[in-house]
Amino acid sequence: MIPENHPRYHSLIVREQLVRCAKEGIVTLEGLTAHGRGEAFDYLMGEQTSPSALQAEKIAAALLLTADHPVISVNGNTAALAARMIAGLQMASRASVEVNLFHRTDERITKITRLLEEQGVRVLKGEAKRLLPLLHERALCLPGGIGSADVILVPLEDGDRCQALHSLGKKVITIDLNPLSRTAQSADLTIVDEVTRALPLITTFCRELDQEEAKTLSTGYDNKIIRKAALDEIIRRLTHALD
Amino acid sequence: MIPENHPRYHSLIVREQLVRCAKEGIVTLEGLTAHGRGEAFDYLMGEQTSPSALQAEKIAAALLLTADHPVISVNGNTAALAARMIAGLQMASRASVEVNLFHRTDERITKITRLLEEQGVRVLKGEAKRLLPLLHERALCLPGGIGSADVILVPLEDGDRCQALHSLGKKVITIDLNPLSRTAQSADLTIVDEVTRALPLITTFCRELDQEEAKTLSTGYDNKIIRKAALDEIIRRLTHALD
């Protein structure tokens, strides 16, 4: 048991949850190392939402609200960490939810779909087609989901996948704690925040924004400035770390 | 297969090796997330040995060479990544090698011992006793190994373990990619480098240093300055990352 007063309580609880889901086959072993990378960057961000991340979350809400066909793409790590939060965001944003896996097997798709549905997510189903410019199973997605999305939220996404989606002209929003990753660099909007902090904040903004505010926000941002602000926050913290 | 010209080839090969060892029960699932954290910090260090890390590796060799009873403590991740390198360092430093696990089971001790022996390591055996000021199995170590060591190299160690060893008056050398971790802070010498780069370099220095040089180096260093140099290297790289 992790004591509740441990300074890194939340981070350790999240890690335990992920290890449990790895034992159940929902999270892959590669997903565990990816989570560790995220933990390190979150540690550098002080394990809290920075002002620039909060602004990115507001813009993400605006992009989802003004989209014709918004889709949330959910992988194993996201489902393991945030299934209930995905349900909340789906309700507030009216986005479709598609399960989309880097290490895709029918068994994992089924398990993750079940986990999401148990937490109240309505999960898109159908026959996946090779619609993305990627090799093998990584090209697969649903024609009525990611295939026809104009705005797509991909938390914790691989760089190749993010680039492929972007190359199809879709507006890609990612949640990625490394502001220098290929995912962060190829997305149209990069939220440098931990996924279980980011999703509820996007949901709150979806409920608060009116159409006019959403329209203004969705067109008037510069993702380079947002990424730069996240990097500056890390540098600022490191510079004072040994004071 | 990872193509050899991939810019992060070495890092990806290392990760695959670790995932393989996790499937065999040598590496724990928590060990995979810990490795991911290391990957993130190594990425920030440019995945290369910094000048200050090289100096720390030279001092580590000096500490091992001038010790009365040097011990290398090996855990699952270290065995998985660097069994053969441990054999080389043992030969050059004449240190004892003890298997010491955070998630200790007889089965893992046996598997890791076998892996090390297959790669030429002579592994200390005997009946472990509760010698460290820690709870449960974490207190266990060998009276003729870590129990009586004056200098101990603990690559990739947990913060509590590192502090416990230090509190017993042992000189603790750690290899840890996060210069701000509790392990890095409580060690007597912190090598901020990736373990498979660090171990062969320490081995080379063990072969090159004479007793006089070793004695001078082992007493004339300041670990705060070494850690600060590693942190400065990360800050320098981040500051130019978006140039």
mmCIF file with all atom_site columns, N, CA, C and O in Angstrom, chain A residues 124-170:
data_model
loop_
_atom_site.group_PDB
_atom_site.id
_atom_site.type_symbol
_atom_site.label_atom_id
_atom_site.label_alt_id
_atom_site.label_comp_id
_atom_site.label_asym_id
_atom_site.label_entity_id
_atom_site.label_seq_id
_atom_site.pdbx_PDB_ins_code
_atom_site.Cartn_x
_atom_site.Cartn_y
_atom_site.Cartn_z
_atom_site.occupancy
_atom_site.B_iso_or_equiv
_atom_site.pdbx_formal_charge
_atom_site.auth_seq_id
_atom_site.auth_comp_id
_atom_site.auth_asym_id
_atom_site.auth_atom_id
_atom_site.pdbx_PDB_model_num
ATOM 1   N N  . LEU A 1 124 ? -17.194 3.129  -30.867 1.00 0.00 ? 124 LEU A N  1
ATOM 2   C CA . LEU A 1 124 ? -17.496 2.846  -32.274 1.00 0.00 ? 124 LEU A CA 1
ATOM 3   C C  . LEU A 1 124 ? -17.075 1.434  -32.626 1.00 0.00 ? 124 LEU A C  1
ATOM 4   O O  . LEU A 1 124 ? -16.009 0.979  -32.205 1.00 0.00 ? 124 LEU A O  1
ATOM 5   N N  . LYS A 1 125 ? -17.873 0.771  -33.453 1.00 0.00 ? 125 LYS A N  1
ATOM 6   C CA . LYS A 1 125 ? -17.489 -0.559 -33.925 1.00 0.00 ? 125 LYS A CA 1
ATOM 7   C C  . LYS A 1 125 ? -17.639 -0.632 -35.433 1.00 0.00 ? 125 LYS A C  1
ATOM 8   O O  . LYS A 1 125 ? -18.167 0.274  -36.067 1.00 0.00 ? 125 LYS A O  1
ATOM 9   N N  . GLY A 1 126 ? -17.184 -1.716 -36.009 1.00 0.00 ? 126 GLY A N  1
ATOM 10  C CA . GLY A 1 126 ? -17.296 -1.877 -37.449 1.00 0.00 ? 126 GLY A CA 1
ATOM 11  C C  . GLY A 1 126 ? -16.066 -2.575 -37.970 1.00 0.00 ? 126 GLY A C  1
ATOM 12  O O  . GLY A 1 126 ? -15.238 -3.071 -37.199 1.00 0.00 ? 126 GLY A O  1
ATOM 13  N N  . GLU A 1 127 ? -15.955 -2.601 -39.311 1.00 0.00 ? 127 GLU A N  1
ATOM 14  C CA . GLU A 1 127 ? -14.806 -3.292 -39.895 1.00 0.00 ? 127 GLU A CA 1
ATOM 15  C C  . GLU A 1 127 ? -13.706 -2.281 -40.198 1.00 0.00 ? 127 GLU A C  1
ATOM 16  O O  . GLU A 1 127 ? -13.902 -1.350 -40.990 1.00 0.00 ? 127 GLU A O  1
ATOM 17  N N  . ALA A 1 128 ? -12.553 -2.489 -39.565 1.00 0.00 ? 128 ALA A N  1
ATOM 18  C CA . ALA A 1 128 ? -11.434 -1.562 -39.786 1.00 0.00 ? 128 ALA A CA 1
ATOM 19  C C  . ALA A 1 128 ? -10.843 -1.777 -41.181 1.00 0.00 ? 128 ALA A C  1
ATOM 20  O O  . ALA A 1 128 ? -10.798 -2.900 -41.685 1.00 0.00 ? 128 ALA A O  1
ATOM 21  N N  . LYS A 1 129 ? -10.431 -0.671 -41.799 1.00 0.00 ? 129 LYS A N  1
ATOM 22  C CA . LYS A 1 129 ? -9.806  -0.719 -43.142 1.00 0.00 ? 129 LYS A CA 1
ATOM 23  C C  . LYS A 1 129 ? -8.425  -0.091 -43.050 1.00 0.00 ? 129 LYS A C  1
ATOM 24  O O  . LYS A 1 129 ? -8.170  0.743  -42.187 1.00 0.00 ? 129 LYS A O  1
ATOM 25  N N  . ARG A 1 130 ? -7.593  -0.406 -44.045 1.00 0.00 ? 130 ARG A N  1
ATOM 26  C CA . ARG A 1 130 ? -6.256  0.194  -44.085 1.00 0.00 ? 130 ARG A CA 1
ATOM 27  C C  . ARG A 1 130 ? -6.351  1.589  -44.680 1.00 0.00 ? 130 ARG A C  1
ATOM 28  O O  . ARG A 1 130 ? -6.185  1.767  -45.871 1.00 0.00 ? 130 ARG A O  1
ATOM 29  N N  . LEU A 1 131 ? -6.607  2.570  -43.841 1.00 0.00 ? 131 LEU A N  1
ATOM 30  C CA . LEU A 1 131 ? -6.842  3.932  -44.334 1.00 0.00 ? 131 LEU A CA 1
ATOM 31  C C  . LEU A 1 131 ? -5.674  4.873  -44.074 1.00 0.00 ? 131 LEU A C  1
ATOM 32  O O  . LEU A 1 131 ? -5.581  5.939  -44.677 1.00 0.00 ? 131 LEU A O  1
ATOM 33  N N  . LEU A 1 132 ? -4.777  4.500  -43.161 1.00 0.00 ? 132 LEU A N  1
ATOM 34  C CA . LEU A 1 132 ? -3.655  5.391  -42.833 1.00 0.00 ? 132 LEU A CA 1
ATOM 35  C C  . LEU A 1 132 ? -2.408  4.983  -43.627 1.00 0.00 ? 132 LEU A C  1
ATOM 36  O O  . LEU A 1 132 ? -2.221  3.803  -43.913 1.00 0.00 ? 132 LEU A O  1
ATOM 37  N N  . PRO A 1 133 ? -1.577  5.951  -44.012 1.00 0.00 ? 133 PRO A N  1
ATOM 38  C CA . PRO A 1 133 ? -0.354  5.638  -44.763 1.00 0.00 ? 133 PRO A CA 1
ATOM 39  C C  . PRO A 1 133 ? 0.727   5.040  -43.850 1.00 0.00 ? 133 PRO A C  1
ATOM 40  O O  . PRO A 1 133 ? 1.767   5.646  -43.618 1.00 0.00 ? 133 PRO A O  1
ATOM 41  N N  . LEU A 1 134 ? 0.454   3.833  -43.338 1.00 0.00 ? 134 LEU A N  1
ATOM 42  C CA . LEU A 1 134 ? 1.392   3.146  -42.444 1.00 0.00 ? 134 LEU A CA 1
ATOM 43  C C  . LEU A 1 134 ? 1.397   1.669  -42.807 1.00 0.00 ? 134 LEU A C  1
ATOM 44  O O  . LEU A 1 134 ? 0.464   1.176  -43.453 1.00 0.00 ? 134 LEU A O  1
ATOM 45  N N  . LEU A 1 135 ? 2.433   0.967  -42.371 1.00 0.00 ? 135 LEU A N  1
ATOM 46  C CA . LEU A 1 135 ? 2.557   -0.455 -42.691 1.00 0.00 ? 135 LEU A CA 1
ATOM 47  C C  . LEU A 1 135 ? 1.675   -1.315 -41.781 1.00 0.00 ? 135 LEU A C  1
ATOM 48  O O  . LEU A 1 135 ? 1.401   -0.977 -40.651 1.00 0.00 ? 135 LEU A O  1
ATOM 49  N N  . HIS A 1 136 ? 1.247   -2.456 -42.314 1.00 0.00 ? 136 HIS A N  1
ATOM 50  C CA . HIS A 1 136 ? 0.619   -3.524 -41.536 1.00 0.00 ? 136 HIS A CA 1
ATOM 51  C C  . HIS A 1 136 ? -0.639  -3.053 -40.784 1.00 0.00 ? 136 HIS A C  1
ATOM 52  O O  . HIS A 1 136 ? -1.342  -2.167 -41.240 1.00 0.00 ? 136 HIS A O  1
ATOM 53  N N  . GLU A 1 137 ? -0.822  -3.632 -39.595 1.00 0.00 ? 137 GLU A N  1
ATOM 54  C CA . GLU A 1 137 ? -2.037  -3.344 -38.811 1.00 0.00 ? 137 GLU A CA 1
ATOM 55  C C  . GLU A 1 137 ? -2.100  -1.888 -38.384 1.00 0.00 ? 137 GLU A C  1
ATOM 56  O O  . GLU A 1 137 ? -3.143  -1.405 -37.954 1.00 0.00 ? 137 GLU A O  1
ATOM 57  N N  . ARG A 1 138 ? -0.963  -1.207 -38.487 1.00 0.00 ? 138 ARG A N  1
ATOM 58  C CA . ARG A 1 138 ? -0.955  0.175  -38.004 1.00 0.00 ? 138 ARG A CA 1
ATOM 59  C C  . ARG A 1 138 ? -1.746  1.111  -38.905 1.00 0.00 ? 138 ARG A C  1
ATOM 60  O O  . ARG A 1 138 ? -2.044  2.241  -38.549 1.00 0.00 ? 138 ARG A O  1
ATOM 61  N N  . ALA A 1 139 ? -2.086  0.618  -40.080 1.00 0.00 ? 139 ALA A N  1
ATOM 62  C CA . ALA A 1 139 ? -2.885  1.417  -41.018 1.00 0.00 ? 139 ALA A CA 1
ATOM 63  C C  . ALA A 1 139 ? -4.377  1.347  -40.722 1.00 0.00 ? 139 ALA A C  1
ATOM 64  O O  . ALA A 1 139 ? -5.160  2.122  -41.262 1.00 0.00 ? 139 ALA A O  1
ATOM 65  N N  . LEU A 1 140 ? -4.766  0.399  -39.886 1.00 0.00 ? 140 LEU A N  1
ATOM 66  C CA . LEU A 1 140 ? -6.197  0.106  -39.715 1.00 0.00 ? 140 LEU A CA 1
ATOM 67  C C  . LEU A 1 140 ? -6.926  1.159  -38.891 1.00 0.00 ? 140 LEU A C  1
ATOM 68  O O  . LEU A 1 140 ? -6.461  1.577  -37.841 1.00 0.00 ? 140 LEU A O  1
ATOM 69  N N  . CYS A 1 141 ? -8.075  1.588  -39.413 1.00 0.00 ? 141 CYS A N  1
ATOM 70  C CA . CYS A 1 141 ? -9.009  2.359  -38.592 1.00 0.00 ? 141 CYS A CA 1
ATOM 71  C C  . CYS A 1 141 ? -10.402 2.267  -39.196 1.00 0.00 ? 141 CYS A C  1
ATOM 72  O O  . CYS A 1 141 ? -10.588 1.711  -40.282 1.00 0.00 ? 141 CYS A O  1
ATOM 73  N N  . LEU A 1 142 ? -11.375 2.806  -38.504 1.00 0.00 ? 142 LEU A N  1
ATOM 74  C CA . LEU A 1 142 ? -12.763 2.671  -38.951 1.00 0.00 ? 142 LEU A CA 1
ATOM 75  C C  . LEU A 1 142 ? -13.128 3.792  -39.925 1.00 0.00 ? 142 LEU A C  1
ATOM 76  O O  . LEU A 1 142 ? -12.906 4.965  -39.625 1.00 0.00 ? 142 LEU A O  1
ATOM 77  N N  . PRO A 1 143 ? -13.713 3.450  -41.082 1.00 0.00 ? 143 PRO A N  1
ATOM 78  C CA . PRO A 1 143 ? -14.120 4.490  -42.044 1.00 0.00 ? 143 PRO A CA 1
ATOM 79  C C  . PRO A 1 143 ? -15.065 5.515  -41.422 1.00 0.00 ? 143 PRO A C  1
ATOM 80  O O  . PRO A 1 143 ? -14.953 6.709  -41.694 1.00 0.00 ? 143 PRO A O  1
ATOM 81  N N  . GLY A 1 144 ? -15.961 5.079  -40.564 1.00 0.00 ? 144 GLY A N  1
ATOM 82  C CA . GLY A 1 144 ? -16.914 6.009  -39.939 1.00 0.00 ? 144 GLY A CA 1
ATOM 83  C C  . GLY A 1 144 ? -16.375 6.671  -38.677 1.00 0.00 ? 144 GLY A C  1
ATOM 84  O O  . GLY A 1 144 ? -17.073 7.448  -38.029 1.00 0.00 ? 144 GLY A O  1
ATOM 85  N N  . GLY A 1 145 ? -15.125 6.374  -38.331 1.00 0.00 ? 145 GLY A N  1
ATOM 86  C CA . GLY A 1 145 ? -14.518 6.962  -37.133 1.00 0.00 ? 145 GLY A CA 1
ATOM 87  C C  . GLY A 1 145 ? -13.347 7.832  -37.534 1.00 0.00 ? 145 GLY A C  1
ATOM 88  O O  . GLY A 1 145 ? -13.511 8.885  -38.162 1.00 0.00 ? 145 GLY A O  1
ATOM 89  N N  . ILE A 1 146 ? -12.136 7.378  -37.201 1.00 0.00 ? 146 ILE A N  1
ATOM 90  C CA . ILE A 1 146 ? -10.936 8.140  -37.529 1.00 0.00 ? 146 ILE A CA 1
ATOM 91  C C  . ILE A 1 146 ? -10.879 8.442  -39.032 1.00 0.00 ? 146 ILE A C  1
ATOM 92  O O  . ILE A 1 146 ? -10.462 9.534  -39.437 1.00 0.00 ? 146 ILE A O  1
ATOM 93  N N  . GLY A 1 147 ? -11.351 7.488  -39.837 1.00 0.00 ? 147 GLY A N  1
ATOM 94  C CA . GLY A 1 147 ? -11.308 7.660  -41.300 1.00 0.00 ? 147 GLY A CA 1
ATOM 95  C C  . GLY A 1 147 ? -12.004 8.908  -41.787 1.00 0.00 ? 147 GLY A C  1
ATOM 96  O O  . GLY A 1 147 ? -11.569 9.525  -42.775 1.00 0.00 ? 147 GLY A O  1
ATOM 97  N N  . SER A 1 148 ? -13.085 9.316  -41.140 1.00 0.00 ? 148 SER A N  1
ATOM 98  C CA . SER A 1 148 ? -13.812 10.503 -41.603 1.00 0.00 ? 148 SER A CA 1
ATOM 99  C C  . SER A 1 148 ? -13.764 11.660 -40.598 1.00 0.00 ? 148 SER A C  1
ATOM 100 O O  . SER A 1 148 ? -14.509 12.636 -40.738 1.00 0.00 ? 148 SER A O  1
ATOM 101 N N  . ALA A 1 149 ? -12.873 11.556 -39.622 1.00 0.00 ? 149 ALA A N  1
ATOM 102 C CA . ALA A 1 149 ? -12.755 12.633 -38.622 1.00 0.00 ? 149 ALA A CA 1
ATOM 103 C C  . ALA A 1 149 ? -12.119 13.875 -39.233 1.00 0.00 ? 149 ALA A C  1
ATOM 104 O O  . ALA A 1 149 ? -11.258 13.771 -40.100 1.00 0.00 ? 149 ALA A O  1
ATOM 105 N N  . ASP A 1 150 ? -12.557 15.050 -38.792 1.00 0.00 ? 150 ASP A N  1
ATOM 106 C CA . ASP A 1 150 ? -11.813 16.267 -39.156 1.00 0.00 ? 150 ASP A CA 1
ATOM 107 C C  . ASP A 1 150 ? -10.915 16.722 -38.006 1.00 0.00 ? 150 ASP A C  1
ATOM 108 O O  . ASP A 1 150 ? -9.847  17.281 -38.233 1.00 0.00 ? 150 ASP A O  1
ATOM 109 N N  . VAL A 1 151 ? -11.349 16.464 -36.774 1.00 0.00 ? 151 VAL A N  1
ATOM 110 C CA . VAL A 1 151 ? -10.516 16.759 -35.601 1.00 0.00 ? 151 VAL A CA 1
ATOM 111 C C  . VAL A 1 151 ? -10.385 15.471 -34.796 1.00 0.00 ? 151 VAL A C  1
ATOM 112 O O  . VAL A 1 151 ? -11.379 14.772 -34.561 1.00 0.00 ? 151 VAL A O  1
ATOM 113 N N  . ILE A 1 152 ? -9.160  15.154 -34.413 1.00 0.00 ? 152 ILE A N  1
ATOM 114 C CA . ILE A 1 152 ? -8.953  13.899 -33.698 1.00 0.00 ? 152 ILE A CA 1
ATOM 115 C C  . ILE A 1 152 ? -8.035  14.117 -32.492 1.00 0.00 ? 152 ILE A C  1
ATOM 116 O O  . ILE A 1 152 ? -6.982  14.741 -32.621 1.00 0.00 ? 152 ILE A O  1
ATOM 117 N N  . LEU A 1 153 ? -8.502  13.654 -31.347 1.00 0.00 ? 153 LEU A N  1
ATOM 118 C CA . LEU A 1 153 ? -7.699  13.726 -30.117 1.00 0.00 ? 153 LEU A CA 1
ATOM 119 C C  . LEU A 1 153 ? -7.019  12.374 -29.923 1.00 0.00 ? 153 LEU A C  1
ATOM 120 O O  . LEU A 1 153 ? -7.689  11.347 -29.800 1.00 0.00 ? 153 LEU A O  1
ATOM 121 N N  . VAL A 1 154 ? -5.681  12.378 -29.944 1.00 0.00 ? 154 VAL A N  1
ATOM 122 C CA . VAL A 1 154 ? -4.923  11.136 -29.758 1.00 0.00 ? 154 VAL A CA 1
ATOM 123 C C  . VAL A 1 154 ? -4.013  11.279 -28.541 1.00 0.00 ? 154 VAL A C  1
ATOM 124 O O  . VAL A 1 154 ? -2.877  11.722 -28.644 1.00 0.00 ? 154 VAL A O  1
ATOM 125 N N  . PRO A 1 155 ? -4.514  10.884 -27.360 1.00 0.00 ? 155 PRO A N  1
ATOM 126 C CA . PRO A 1 155 ? -3.635  10.959 -26.185 1.00 0.00 ? 155 PRO A CA 1
ATOM 127 C C  . PRO A 1 155 ? -2.536  9.905  -26.290 1.00 0.00 ? 155 PRO A C  1
ATOM 128 O O  . PRO A 1 155 ? -2.784  8.805  -26.788 1.00 0.00 ? 155 PRO A O  1
ATOM 129 N N  . LEU A 1 156 ? -1.330  10.232 -25.869 1.00 0.00 ? 156 LEU A N  1
ATOM 130 C CA . LEU A 1 156 ? -0.232  9.258  -25.731 1.00 0.00 ? 156 LEU A CA 1
ATOM 131 C C  . LEU A 1 156 ? 0.043   8.517  -27.036 1.00 0.00 ? 156 LEU A C  1
ATOM 132 O O  . LEU A 1 156 ? 0.218   7.303  -27.057 1.00 0.00 ? 156 LEU A O  1
ATOM 133 N N  . GLU A 1 157 ? 0.101   9.230  -28.128 1.00 0.00 ? 157 GLU A N  1
ATOM 134 C CA . GLU A 1 157 ? 0.227   8.589  -29.447 1.00 0.00 ? 157 GLU A CA 1
ATOM 135 C C  . GLU A 1 157 ? 1.676   8.472  -29.893 1.00 0.00 ? 157 GLU A C  1
ATOM 136 O O  . GLU A 1 157 ? 2.532   9.276  -29.524 1.00 0.00 ? 157 GLU A O  1
ATOM 137 N N  . ASP A 1 158 ? 1.933   7.463  -30.685 1.00 0.00 ? 158 ASP A N  1
ATOM 138 C CA . ASP A 1 158 ? 3.217   7.244  -31.338 1.00 0.00 ? 158 ASP A CA 1
ATOM 139 C C  . ASP A 1 158 ? 3.448   8.302  -32.443 1.00 0.00 ? 158 ASP A C  1
ATOM 140 O O  . ASP A 1 158 ? 2.489   8.760  -33.079 1.00 0.00 ? 158 ASP A O  1
ATOM 141 N N  . GLY A 1 159 ? 4.712   8.661  -32.671 1.00 0.00 ? 159 GLY A N  1
ATOM 142 C CA . GLY A 1 159 ? 5.043   9.705  -33.632 1.00 0.00 ? 159 GLY A CA 1
ATOM 143 C C  . GLY A 1 159 ? 4.610   9.400  -35.062 1.00 0.00 ? 159 GLY A C  1
ATOM 144 O O  . GLY A 1 159 ? 4.073   10.267 -35.758 1.00 0.00 ? 159 GLY A O  1
ATOM 145 N N  . ASP A 1 160 ? 4.829   8.162  -35.518 1.00 0.00 ? 160 ASP A N  1
ATOM 146 C CA . ASP A 1 160 ? 4.431   7.788  -36.882 1.00 0.00 ? 160 ASP A CA 1
ATOM 147 C C  . ASP A 1 160 ? 2.930   7.936  -37.094 1.00 0.00 ? 160 ASP A C  1
ATOM 148 O O  . ASP A 1 160 ? 2.478   8.422  -38.133 1.00 0.00 ? 160 ASP A O  1
ATOM 149 N N  . ARG A 1 161 ? 2.164   7.495  -36.108 1.00 0.00 ? 161 ARG A N  1
ATOM 150 C CA . ARG A 1 161 ? 0.707   7.556  -36.203 1.00 0.00 ? 161 ARG A CA 1
ATOM 151 C C  . ARG A 1 161 ? 0.245   9.005  -36.251 1.00 0.00 ? 161 ARG A C  1
ATOM 152 O O  . ARG A 1 161 ? -0.650  9.376  -37.018 1.00 0.00 ? 161 ARG A O  1
ATOM 153 N N  . CYS A 1 162 ? 0.864   9.814  -35.421 1.00 0.00 ? 162 CYS A N  1
ATOM 154 C CA . CYS A 1 162 ? 0.472   11.217 -35.363 1.00 0.00 ? 162 CYS A CA 1
ATOM 155 C C  . CYS A 1 162 ? 0.746   11.895 -36.712 1.00 0.00 ? 162 CYS A C  1
ATOM 156 O O  . CYS A 1 162 ? -0.098  12.617 -37.247 1.00 0.00 ? 162 CYS A O  1
ATOM 157 N N  . GLN A 1 163 ? 1.930   11.608 -37.269 1.00 0.00 ? 163 GLN A N  1
ATOM 158 C CA . GLN A 1 163 ? 2.283   12.182 -38.574 1.00 0.00 ? 163 GLN A CA 1
ATOM 159 C C  . GLN A 1 163 ? 1.342   11.691 -39.676 1.00 0.00 ? 163 GLN A C  1
ATOM 160 O O  . GLN A 1 163 ? 0.943   12.453 -40.555 1.00 0.00 ? 163 GLN A O  1
ATOM 161 N N  . ALA A 1 164 ? 0.991   10.409 -39.633 1.00 0.00 ? 164 ALA A N  1
ATOM 162 C CA . ALA A 1 164 ? 0.113   9.838  -40.663 1.00 0.00 ? 164 ALA A CA 1
ATOM 163 C C  . ALA A 1 164 ? -1.261  10.512 -40.642 1.00 0.00 ? 164 ALA A C  1
ATOM 164 O O  . ALA A 1 164 ? -1.818  10.856 -41.687 1.00 0.00 ? 164 ALA A O  1
ATOM 165 N N  . LEU A 1 165 ? -1.779  10.721 -39.454 1.00 0.00 ? 165 LEU A N  1
ATOM 166 C CA . LEU A 1 165 ? -3.090  11.375 -39.327 1.00 0.00 ? 165 LEU A CA 1
ATOM 167 C C  . LEU A 1 165 ? -3.022  12.819 -39.827 1.00 0.00 ? 165 LEU A C  1
ATOM 168 O O  . LEU A 1 165 ? -3.906  13.289 -40.551 1.00 0.00 ? 165 LEU A O  1
ATOM 169 N N  . HIS A 1 166 ? -1.949  13.482 -39.446 1.00 0.00 ? 166 HIS A N  1
ATOM 170 C CA . HIS A 1 166 ? -1.758  14.869 -39.871 1.00 0.00 ? 166 HIS A CA 1
ATOM 171 C C  . HIS A 1 166 ? -1.648  14.951 -41.390 1.00 0.00 ? 166 HIS A C  1
ATOM 172 O O  . HIS A 1 166 ? -2.204  15.859 -42.031 1.00 0.00 ? 166 HIS A O  1
ATOM 173 N N  . SER A 1 167 ? -0.960  13.974 -41.999 1.00 0.00 ? 167 SER A N  1
ATOM 174 C CA . SER A 1 167 ? -0.743  13.993 -43.464 1.00 0.00 ? 167 SER A CA 1
ATOM 175 C C  . SER A 1 167 ? -2.048  13.813 -44.231 1.00 0.00 ? 167 SER A C  1
ATOM 176 O O  . SER A 1 167 ? -2.131  14.151 -45.410 1.00 0.00 ? 167 SER A O  1
ATOM 177 N N  . LEU A 1 168 ? -3.065  13.283 -43.557 1.00 0.00 ? 168 LEU A N  1
ATOM 178 C CA . LEU A 1 168 ? -4.368  13.123 -44.218 1.00 0.00 ? 168 LEU A CA 1
ATOM 179 C C  . LEU A 1 168 ? -5.222  14.388 -44.078 1.00 0.00 ? 168 LEU A C  1
ATOM 180 O O  . LEU A 1 168 ? -6.396  14.401 -44.451 1.00 0.00 ? 168 LEU A O  1
ATOM 181 N N  . GLY A 1 169 ? -4.636  15.442 -43.522 1.00 0.00 ? 169 GLY A N  1
ATOM 182 C CA . GLY A 1 169 ? -5.351  16.718 -43.427 1.00 0.00 ? 169 GLY A CA 1
ATOM 183 C C  . GLY A 1 169 ? -6.237  16.834 -42.200 1.00 0.00 ? 169 GLY A C  1
ATOM 184 O O  . GLY A 1 169 ? -7.022  17.779 -42.078 1.00 0.00 ? 169 GLY A O  1
ATOM 185 N N  . LYS A 1 170 ? -6.114  15.873 -41.293 1.00 0.00 ? 170 LYS A N  1
ATOM 186 C CA . LYS A 1 170 ? -6.909  15.962 -40.064 1.00 0.00 ? 170 LYS A CA 1
ATOM 187 C C  . LYS A 1 170 ? -6.215  16.878 -39.063 1.00 0.00 ? 170 LYS A C  1
ATOM 188 O O  . LYS A 1 170 ? -4.994  16.967 -39.038 1.00 0.00 ? 170 LYS A O  1
#
